[in-house]
PDB file of C-alpha atoms in Angstrom:
ATOM      1  CA  MET A 123       4.797   9.097  -6.931  1.00 56.00           C
ATOM      2  CA  ALA A 124       3.181   5.899  -6.172  1.00 54.00           C
ATOM      3  CA  HIS A 125       2.593   3.098  -8.549  1.00 52.00           C
ATOM      4  CA  SER A 126      -1.042   0.561  -8.288  1.00 52.00           C
ATOM      5  CA  LEU A 127       0.423  -3.029  -8.032  1.00 64.00           C
ATOM      6  CA  ASN A 128      -1.296  -5.573 -10.759  1.00 62.00           C
ATOM      7  CA  THR A 129      -1.160  -9.133 -10.070  1.00 56.00           C
ATOM      8  CA  ALA A 130      -3.265 -12.188 -10.158  1.00 48.00           C
ATOM      9  CA  PRO A 131      -7.237 -12.003  -8.299  1.00 44.00           C
ATOM     10  CA  SER A 132      -6.904 -14.239  -4.836  1.00 45.00           C
ATOM     11  CA  PRO A 133      -7.608 -17.035  -5.575  1.00 45.00           C
ATOM     12  CA  ALA A 134     -11.205 -17.641  -3.573  1.00 42.00           C
ATOM     13  CA  GLY A 135     -11.705 -18.998  -0.411  1.00 45.00           C
ATOM     14  CA  GLY A 136     -11.624 -22.945   0.741  1.00 44.00           C
ATOM     15  CA  PRO A 137     -10.853 -25.861   3.843  1.00 46.00           C
ATOM     16  CA  ASN A 138      -7.220 -24.370   3.509  1.00 59.00           C
ATOM     17  CA  GLN A 139      -7.890 -20.632   3.971  1.00 73.00           C
ATOM     18  CA  PRO A 140      -6.103 -19.377   7.579  1.00 87.00           C
ATOM     19  CA  LYS A 141      -7.729 -17.865  10.103  1.00 91.00           C
ATOM     20  CA  LEU A 142      -7.252 -14.428  10.340  1.00 94.00           C
ATOM     21  CA  ASP A 143      -9.841 -13.546  12.642  1.00 91.00           C
ATOM     22  CA  THR A 144      -8.310 -13.898  15.201  1.00 97.00           C
ATOM     23  CA  ASP A 145      -7.867 -11.738  19.264  1.00 97.00           C
ATOM     24  CA  ASP A 146      -3.561 -11.416  18.210  1.00 98.00           C
ATOM     25  CA  ILE A 147      -4.126 -10.071  14.620  1.00 98.00           C
ATOM     26  CA  TRP A 148      -6.664  -7.697  15.545  1.00 98.00           C
ATOM     27  CA  ARG A 149      -3.928  -6.626  17.856  1.00 98.00           C
ATOM     28  CA  ALA A 150      -1.430  -6.280  15.074  1.00 98.00           C
ATOM     29  CA  ARG A 151      -3.452  -4.614  13.233  1.00 98.00           C
ATOM     30  CA  VAL A 152      -4.775  -2.515  15.896  1.00 98.00           C
ATOM     31  CA  ASP A 153      -1.191  -1.852  16.462  1.00 98.00           C
ATOM     32  CA  LEU A 154      -0.321  -0.732  12.804  1.00 98.00           C
ATOM     33  CA  ALA A 155      -2.876   1.777  12.912  1.00 98.00           C
ATOM     34  CA  ALA A 156      -1.391   3.340  15.129  1.00 98.00           C
ATOM     35  CA  CYS A 157       1.909   3.491  13.933  1.00 98.00           C
ATOM     36  CA  PHE A 158       0.676   5.244  10.317  1.00 98.00           C
ATOM     37  CA  ARG A 159      -1.735   7.956  12.417  1.00 98.00           C
ATOM     38  CA  MET A 160       1.116   8.987  14.852  1.00 98.00           C
ATOM     39  CA  ALA A 161       3.948   8.539  11.550  1.00 98.00           C
ATOM     40  CA  ALA A 162       1.172  11.029  10.397  1.00 98.00           C
ATOM     41  CA  ARG A 163       0.720  13.419  13.146  1.00 98.00           C
ATOM     42  CA  LEU A 164       4.463  13.610  13.509  1.00 98.00           C
ATOM     43  CA  GLY A 165       5.046  14.902   9.728  1.00 97.00           C
ATOM     44  CA  MET A 166       7.513  11.500   8.589  1.00 97.00           C
ATOM     45  CA  GLU A 167       5.462  10.319   5.664  1.00 95.00           C
ATOM     46  CA  GLU A 168       5.090  11.317   2.505  1.00 95.00           C
ATOM     47  CA  GLY A 169       1.514  11.356   0.334  1.00 95.00           C
ATOM     48  CA  ILE A 170       0.677   8.387  -0.621  1.00 95.00           C
ATOM     49  CA  CYS A 171       3.856   6.959  -1.179  1.00 92.00           C
ATOM     50  CA  ASN A 172       5.464   5.181   2.353  1.00 96.00           C
ATOM     51  CA  HIS A 173       4.508   1.762   3.628  1.00 97.00           C
ATOM     52  CA  PHE A 174       5.164  -0.209   6.872  1.00 98.00           C
ATOM     53  CA  SER A 175       4.035  -3.771   7.380  1.00 98.00           C
ATOM     54  CA  ALA A 176       4.113  -6.356  10.237  1.00 98.00           C
ATOM     55  CA  VAL A 177       4.658  -9.966   9.892  1.00 98.00           C
ATOM     56  CA  VAL A 178       0.573 -11.725  10.657  1.00 98.00           C
ATOM     57  CA  PRO A 179       0.900 -13.108  13.643  1.00 97.00           C
ATOM     58  CA  GLY A 180       1.017 -17.349  13.412  1.00 96.00           C
ATOM     59  CA  TYR A 181       1.439 -16.802   9.638  1.00 97.00           C
ATOM     60  CA  ASP A 182       5.810 -16.271   8.568  1.00 96.00           C
ATOM     61  CA  ASP A 183       4.665 -16.040   5.440  1.00 96.00           C
ATOM     62  CA  LEU A 184       2.097 -13.292   5.755  1.00 98.00           C
ATOM     63  CA  PHE A 185       2.261 -10.184   6.184  1.00 98.00           C
ATOM     64  CA  ILE A 186      -0.131  -6.782   7.013  1.00 98.00           C
ATOM     65  CA  VAL A 187       0.616  -3.599   4.482  1.00 98.00           C
ATOM     66  CA  ASN A 188      -2.000  -0.671   4.246  1.00 98.00           C
ATOM     67  CA  PRO A 189      -3.670  -0.537   0.951  1.00 97.00           C
ATOM     68  CA  TYR A 190      -2.821   1.592  -2.009  1.00 96.00           C
ATOM     69  CA  GLY A 191      -4.399   5.132  -2.096  1.00 96.00           C
ATOM     70  CA  TYR A 192      -4.276   6.182   1.068  1.00 98.00           C
ATOM     71  CA  ALA A 193      -2.441   8.663   3.584  1.00 98.00           C
ATOM     72  CA  PHE A 194      -1.666   7.176   6.683  1.00 98.00           C
ATOM     73  CA  ALA A 195      -3.969   9.515   8.117  1.00 98.00           C
ATOM     74  CA  GLU A 196      -6.591   8.051   6.931  1.00 98.00           C
ATOM     75  CA  LEU A 197      -5.743   4.788   7.604  1.00 98.00           C
ATOM     76  CA  THR A 198      -7.735   2.695  10.252  1.00 98.00           C
ATOM     77  CA  ALA A 199      -6.835  -1.792  11.899  1.00 98.00           C
ATOM     78  CA  SER A 200      -9.992  -2.679   9.716  1.00 98.00           C
ATOM     79  CA  MET A 201      -8.722  -0.424   6.290  1.00 98.00           C
ATOM     80  CA  LEU A 202      -5.083  -2.906   6.171  1.00 98.00           C
ATOM     81  CA  LEU A 203      -4.186  -5.365   4.375  1.00 98.00           C
ATOM     82  CA  ILE A 204      -3.165  -9.039   4.562  1.00 98.00           C
ATOM     83  CA  CYS A 205      -0.756 -10.398   1.729  1.00 97.00           C
ATOM     84  CA  ASP A 206       1.401 -13.402   1.006  1.00 96.00           C
ATOM     85  CA  PHE A 207       3.985 -13.532  -1.205  1.00 95.00           C
ATOM     86  CA  HIS A 208       3.080 -13.767  -4.768  1.00 94.00           C
ATOM     87  CA  GLY A 209       0.746 -10.549  -4.225  1.00 92.00           C
ATOM     88  CA  ASN A 210      -2.449 -12.816  -3.422  1.00 95.00           C
ATOM     89  CA  VAL A 211      -4.406 -10.086  -0.999  1.00 96.00           C
ATOM     90  CA  VAL A 212      -6.068 -12.565   1.798  1.00 96.00           C
ATOM     91  CA  SER A 213      -7.832 -10.556   3.869  1.00 95.00           C
ATOM     92  CA  GLY A 214      -9.499  -6.648   2.845  1.00 95.00           C
ATOM     93  CA  SER A 215      -9.951  -4.976  -0.366  1.00 94.00           C
ATOM     94  CA  GLY A 216      -7.583  -3.343  -2.719  1.00 95.00           C
ATOM     95  CA  GLN A 217      -4.095  -3.825  -3.242  1.00 95.00           C
ATOM     96  CA  PRO A 218      -0.948  -2.618  -1.850  1.00 95.00           C
ATOM     97  CA  GLU A 219       0.759   0.055  -3.763  1.00 93.00           C
ATOM     98  CA  ALA A 220       3.577  -1.877  -6.011  1.00 92.00           C
ATOM     99  CA  THR A 221       6.961  -0.589  -3.902  1.00 89.00           C
ATOM    100  CA  ALA A 222       6.040  -1.514  -1.108  1.00 91.00           C
ATOM    101  CA  PHE A 223       4.750  -5.131  -2.524  1.00 94.00           C
ATOM    102  CA  TYR A 224       8.347  -5.694  -3.825  1.00 93.00           C
ATOM    103  CA  ILE A 225       9.901  -4.523  -1.277  1.00 93.00           C
ATOM    104  CA  HIS A 226       8.413  -5.714   2.142  1.00 96.00           C
ATOM    105  CA  ALA A 227       7.241  -9.429   0.259  1.00 96.00           C
ATOM    106  CA  ARG A 228      10.562  -9.636  -0.185  1.00 95.00           C
ATOM    107  CA  ILE A 229      12.122  -8.436   3.539  1.00 96.00           C
ATOM    108  CA  HIS A 230      10.214 -10.277   5.262  1.00 97.00           C
ATOM    109  CA  LYS A 231      10.925 -13.415   3.054  1.00 96.00           C
ATOM    110  CA  ASN A 232      14.317 -13.256   3.621  1.00 96.00           C
ATOM    111  CA  ILE A 233      15.123 -11.748   6.215  1.00 97.00           C
ATOM    112  CA  PRO A 234      12.653 -13.741   8.261  1.00 96.00           C
ATOM    113  CA  ARG A 235      14.179 -11.856  12.392  1.00 97.00           C
ATOM    114  CA  ALA A 236      11.914  -8.382  10.617  1.00 98.00           C
ATOM    115  CA  LYS A 237       9.162  -9.647  12.129  1.00 98.00           C
ATOM    116  CA  ALA A 238       7.770  -5.163  11.014  1.00 98.00           C
ATOM    117  CA  ALA A 239       9.874  -3.072   8.054  1.00 98.00           C
ATOM    118  CA  PHE A 240       8.474   0.212   8.414  1.00 98.00           C
ATOM    119  CA  HIS A 241       9.229   2.264   5.275  1.00 97.00           C
ATOM    120  CA  THR A 242       9.218   5.769   5.385  1.00 97.00           C
ATOM    121  CA  HIS A 243      10.857   8.766   3.422  1.00 97.00           C
ATOM    122  CA  MET A 244      10.819  11.198   7.005  1.00 98.00           C
ATOM    123  CA  PRO A 245      12.230  14.417   6.497  1.00 98.00           C
ATOM    124  CA  TYR A 246      15.910  14.242   8.553  1.00 98.00           C
ATOM    125  CA  ALA A 247      16.420  10.573   8.063  1.00 98.00           C
ATOM    126  CA  THR A 248      16.084  11.132   4.097  1.00 98.00           C
ATOM    127  CA  ALA A 249      18.082  15.024   4.152  1.00 97.00           C
ATOM    128  CA  LEU A 250      20.599  12.681   5.527  1.00 97.00           C
ATOM    129  CA  SER A 251      20.551   9.835   3.504  1.00 96.00           C
ATOM    130  CA  MET A 252      21.397  12.238   0.127  1.00 96.00           C
ATOM    131  CA  THR A 253      24.879  13.426   2.450  1.00 94.00           C
ATOM    132  CA  GLU A 254      28.057  12.589   1.081  1.00 93.00           C
ATOM    133  CA  GLY A 255      29.624   9.847   3.564  1.00 91.00           C
ATOM    134  CA  ASP A 256      27.523   8.175   6.163  1.00 94.00           C
ATOM    135  CA  PRO A 257      24.079   9.718   7.184  1.00 97.00           C
ATOM    136  CA  LEU A 258      24.522   9.201  11.061  1.00 97.00           C
ATOM    137  CA  ILE A 259      27.077  10.579  12.935  1.00 97.00           C
ATOM    138  CA  PHE A 260      27.610   8.931  16.949  1.00 98.00           C
ATOM    139  CA  ALA A 261      27.544  12.799  18.812  1.00 98.00           C
ATOM    140  CA  GLY A 262      24.278  12.792  20.252  1.00 97.00           C
ATOM    141  CA  GLN A 263      23.132  10.216  22.871  1.00 97.00           C
ATOM    142  CA  THR A 264      19.746   9.599  20.866  1.00 98.00           C
ATOM    143  CA  ALA A 265      22.117   8.711  17.769  1.00 98.00           C
ATOM    144  CA  LEU A 266      23.865   6.318  19.863  1.00 98.00           C
ATOM    145  CA  LYS A 267      20.932   3.884  20.600  1.00 98.00           C
ATOM    146  CA  PHE A 268      21.781   3.086  16.649  1.00 98.00           C
ATOM    147  CA  TYR A 269      25.222   2.100  17.276  1.00 98.00           C
ATOM    148  CA  GLY A 270      26.042  -0.729  15.545  1.00 97.00           C
ATOM    149  CA  ARG A 271      22.884  -0.984  13.656  1.00 98.00           C
ATOM    150  CA  THR A 272      22.856   0.767  10.900  1.00 98.00           C
ATOM    151  CA  ALA A 273      23.985  -0.248   6.721  1.00 97.00           C
ATOM    152  CA  VAL A 274      23.434   2.418   3.808  1.00 96.00           C
ATOM    153  CA  ASP A 275      22.335   1.314   0.598  1.00 94.00           C
ATOM    154  CA  ARG A 276      24.815   3.226  -1.738  1.00 92.00           C
ATOM    155  CA  ASP A 277      23.147   1.554  -4.454  1.00 87.00           C
ATOM    156  CA  TYR A 278      19.757   3.516  -5.210  1.00 84.00           C
ATOM    157  CA  ASN A 279      18.506   2.321  -8.531  1.00 78.00           C
ATOM    158  CA  GLY A 280      15.251   4.235  -8.823  1.00 75.00           C
ATOM    159  CA  LEU A 281      11.738   2.854  -8.230  1.00 76.00           C
ATOM    160  CA  ALA A 282      11.901  -0.284  -6.263  1.00 69.00           C
ATOM    161  CA  LEU A 283       8.646  -2.504  -9.121  1.00 71.00           C
ATOM    162  CA  ASP A 284      10.198  -5.591  -9.224  1.00 81.00           C
ATOM    163  CA  ALA A 285      11.695  -9.166  -6.899  1.00 83.00           C
ATOM    164  CA  ARG A 286      15.045  -7.778  -7.515  1.00 86.00           C
ATOM    165  CA  GLU A 287      15.037  -4.790  -6.500  1.00 88.00           C
ATOM    166  CA  GLY A 288      13.118  -5.808  -3.575  1.00 88.00           C
ATOM    167  CA  ASP A 289      15.824  -9.020  -2.695  1.00 93.00           C
ATOM    168  CA  ARG A 290      18.781  -6.088  -3.380  1.00 90.00           C
ATOM    169  CA  ILE A 291      17.344  -4.110  -0.660  1.00 92.00           C
ATOM    170  CA  ALA A 292      17.165  -6.742   1.388  1.00 94.00           C
ATOM    171  CA  ALA A 293      20.854  -8.268   1.021  1.00 94.00           C
ATOM    172  CA  ALA A 294      22.018  -4.817   1.661  1.00 93.00           C
ATOM    173  CA  ILE A 295      20.131  -4.930   5.247  1.00 94.00           C
ATOM    174  CA  GLY A 296      22.582  -7.733   5.963  1.00 94.00           C
ATOM    175  CA  GLU A 297      22.572  -7.821  10.057  1.00 96.00           C
ATOM    176  CA  ALA A 298      21.373  -4.560  10.385  1.00 98.00           C
ATOM    177  CA  ASP A 299      18.168  -3.264  11.197  1.00 98.00           C
ATOM    178  CA  ILE A 300      17.507  -0.187  10.093  1.00 97.00           C
ATOM    179  CA  VAL A 301      19.493   0.985   6.307  1.00 97.00           C
ATOM    180  CA  PHE A 302      19.728   4.352   5.222  1.00 97.00           C
ATOM    181  CA  MET A 303      18.862   4.672   1.503  1.00 94.00           C
ATOM    182  CA  LYS A 304      20.879   6.681  -0.196  1.00 94.00           C
ATOM    183  CA  HIS A 305      19.147   9.613  -2.117  1.00 93.00           C
ATOM    184  CA  HIS A 306      14.901   7.505  -1.027  1.00 93.00           C
ATOM    185  CA  GLY A 307      14.921   7.293   2.620  1.00 95.00           C
ATOM    186  CA  VAL A 308      15.389   4.877   5.353  1.00 97.00           C
ATOM    187  CA  MET A 309      14.023   1.524   6.192  1.00 97.00           C
ATOM    188  CA  VAL A 310      13.490   0.235  10.039  1.00 98.00           C
ATOM    189  CA  CYS A 311      13.170  -3.042  10.763  1.00 98.00           C
ATOM    190  CA  ALA A 312      12.145  -5.017  14.401  1.00 98.00           C
ATOM    191  CA  PRO A 313      10.791  -8.262  15.913  1.00 98.00           C
ATOM    192  CA  ASN A 314       7.687  -6.238  16.109  1.00 98.00           C
ATOM    193  CA  ILE A 315       5.630  -3.275  15.342  1.00 98.00           C
ATOM    194  CA  ALA A 316       6.270  -1.500  18.884  1.00 98.00           C
ATOM    195  CA  GLU A 317      10.348  -1.444  18.662  1.00 98.00           C
ATOM    196  CA  ALA A 318       9.532  -0.391  15.054  1.00 98.00           C
ATOM    197  CA  TRP A 319       7.805   2.370  15.897  1.00 98.00           C
ATOM    198  CA  ASP A 320      10.392   3.112  18.622  1.00 98.00           C
ATOM    199  CA  ASP A 321      13.298   2.783  16.498  1.00 98.00           C
ATOM    200  CA  LEU A 322      11.536   4.959  13.396  1.00 98.00           C
ATOM    201  CA  TYR A 323      10.719   7.744  16.013  1.00 98.00           C
ATOM    202  CA  TYR A 324      14.330   7.904  17.957  1.00 98.00           C
ATOM    203  CA  LEU A 325      15.860   7.639  14.229  1.00 98.00           C
ATOM    204  CA  GLU A 326      14.115  10.681  12.934  1.00 98.00           C
ATOM    205  CA  ARG A 327      14.362  13.026  16.205  1.00 98.00           C
ATOM    206  CA  ALA A 328      18.367  11.483  15.737  1.00 98.00           C
ATOM    207  CA  CYS A 329      18.885  13.283  12.848  1.00 98.00           C
ATOM    208  CA  GLU A 330      16.588  15.884  13.325  1.00 98.00           C
ATOM    209  CA  VAL A 331      19.303  16.951  15.892  1.00 98.00           C
ATOM    210  CA  GLN A 332      22.516  16.310  13.291  1.00 98.00           C
ATOM    211  CA  THR A 333      20.864  18.412  10.911  1.00 98.00           C
ATOM    212  CA  LEU A 334      21.081  21.412  13.673  1.00 98.00           C
ATOM    213  CA  ALA A 335      24.116  20.888  15.066  1.00 98.00           C
ATOM    214  CA  LEU A 336      25.844  20.948  11.172  1.00 97.00           C
ATOM    215  CA  SER A 337      23.635  23.819  10.425  1.00 97.00           C
ATOM    216  CA  THR A 338      25.476  25.937  13.074  1.00 98.00           C
ATOM    217  CA  GLY A 339      28.839  25.109  10.882  1.00 97.00           C
ATOM    218  CA  ARG A 340      30.825  23.936  13.345  1.00 97.00           C
ATOM    219  CA  GLU A 341      32.762  20.462  14.257  1.00 96.00           C
ATOM    220  CA  VAL A 342      30.006  18.057  14.768  1.00 97.00           C
ATOM    221  CA  LEU A 343      31.883  15.850  17.353  1.00 97.00           C
ATOM    222  CA  ALA A 344      31.199  11.811  17.285  1.00 98.00           C
ATOM    223  CA  VAL A 345      31.422  10.542  20.801  1.00 98.00           C
ATOM    224  CA  ALA A 346      34.755   7.843  21.635  1.00 98.00           C
ATOM    225  CA  PRO A 347      34.022   4.788  20.350  1.00 98.00           C
ATOM    226  CA  GLU A 348      33.912   2.729  23.536  1.00 98.00           C
ATOM    227  CA  ILE A 349      31.161   4.810  25.453  1.00 98.00           C
ATOM    228  CA  ALA A 350      29.133   4.661  22.371  1.00 98.00           C
ATOM    229  CA  GLU A 351      29.494   0.822  22.641  1.00 98.00           C
ATOM    230  CA  ALA A 352      28.988   0.969  26.722  1.00 97.00           C
ATOM    231  CA  ALA A 353      25.501   3.730  26.466  1.00 97.00           C
ATOM    232  CA  TYR A 354      23.918   1.702  23.140  1.00 97.00           C
ATOM    233  CA  ARG A 355      23.891  -1.663  25.279  1.00 97.00           C
ATOM    234  CA  GLN A 356      22.485   0.453  28.266  1.00 96.00           C
ATOM    235  CA  MET A 357      20.293   1.537  26.275  1.00 94.00           C
ATOM    236  CA  ARG A 358      19.122  -1.416  24.618  1.00 94.00           C
ATOM    237  CA  GLU A 359      19.383  -3.696  27.455  1.00 94.00           C
ATOM    238  CA  GLY A 360      16.136  -2.070  28.315  1.00 92.00           C
ATOM    239  CA  ASP A 361      14.565  -1.076  24.713  1.00 95.00           C
ATOM    240  CA  PRO A 362      11.273  -3.894  24.439  1.00 96.00           C
ATOM    241  CA  GLU A 363       9.520  -2.923  27.502  1.00 97.00           C
ATOM    242  CA  SER A 364      10.026   0.946  26.778  1.00 97.00           C
ATOM    243  CA  ALA A 365       9.299   0.224  23.352  1.00 98.00           C
ATOM    244  CA  ARG A 366       6.139  -0.955  24.336  1.00 98.00           C
ATOM    245  CA  LEU A 367       5.648   1.596  26.780  1.00 98.00           C
ATOM    246  CA  HIS A 368       6.192   3.848  23.868  1.00 98.00           C
ATOM    247  CA  LEU A 369       3.324   2.592  21.735  1.00 98.00           C
ATOM    248  CA  GLU A 370       0.436   1.897  24.509  1.00 98.00           C
ATOM    249  CA  SER A 371       1.594   6.139  25.354  1.00 98.00           C
ATOM    250  CA  VAL A 372       0.751   6.740  21.569  1.00 98.00           C
ATOM    251  CA  LYS A 373      -2.560   4.436  21.348  1.00 98.00           C
ATOM    252  CA  ARG A 374      -3.622   6.471  24.144  1.00 98.00           C
ATOM    253  CA  ALA A 375      -3.414   9.952  22.864  1.00 98.00           C
ATOM    254  CA  LEU A 376      -4.684   8.198  19.635  1.00 98.00           C
ATOM    255  CA  ASP A 377      -7.559   7.150  22.256  1.00 98.00           C
ATOM    256  CA  ARG A 378      -8.500  10.688  22.936  1.00 98.00           C
ATOM    257  CA  SER A 379      -8.616  12.211  19.688  1.00 97.00           C
ATOM    258  CA  GLU A 380      -8.148   9.854  16.748  1.00 97.00           C
ATOM    259  CA  PRO A 381     -10.486   6.904  18.424  1.00 98.00           C
ATOM    260  CA  GLU A 382     -11.279   5.639  14.859  1.00 98.00           C
ATOM    261  CA  TYR A 383      -7.469   4.234  13.892  1.00 98.00           C
ATOM    262  CA  LYS A 384      -8.920   0.728  16.022  1.00 97.00           C
ATOM    263  CA  ARG A 385     -11.742   0.199  13.650  1.00 97.00           C
TER     264      ARG A 385
END
């Protein structure tokens, strides 16, 4: 299912090469590696087909992404690639998966506020993307975190193997933070890695409990819009700090059981 990316080799190093060994960039690598590992632990990935990316601190035209051919559970901070928007790998060994490049490069280029973009085929969110109507019902408290923040890309066109498809997906996201990609999966866009992880985690939890509620065969009752809006505002007020602490808890758990993620 995954596809290799065929591009020209990266240009040779020179005086204008970016400085990619800063502490901020290493921290971003470690944070992203932690997200890959925990996503694998929670069953939120699919083989070698899903991808997370983050804009390189200090360089709005470069992004960190996982290399083609590796499962999330294998990834470490130093294995991650840094790519430009033309498909050149400016740091790292290997290439990004083709759909990872064409989707993530165009999202980061076209949506500058999306400093992190996480795409998965996680089971519950993907299952709801295959159903009639809007995937998410704002019925459970966790779902209210996403009230007014979701979009639906209804025009599935097969694999994203060129820049036009990446541009189309970016356009479908619009002003949303989360897009359900019909017949495909989900994409979470966020201002930083911690908030992307937090949204990805709670989105799958919201979709899981909705799927369980629907399985009862009884009507799932949405929260009244005015209450949903109020609850959403309450949640969002503390989200950045809550997300930071959430990711720190993930790293502590990995430090105990999989410390190699930060190599």
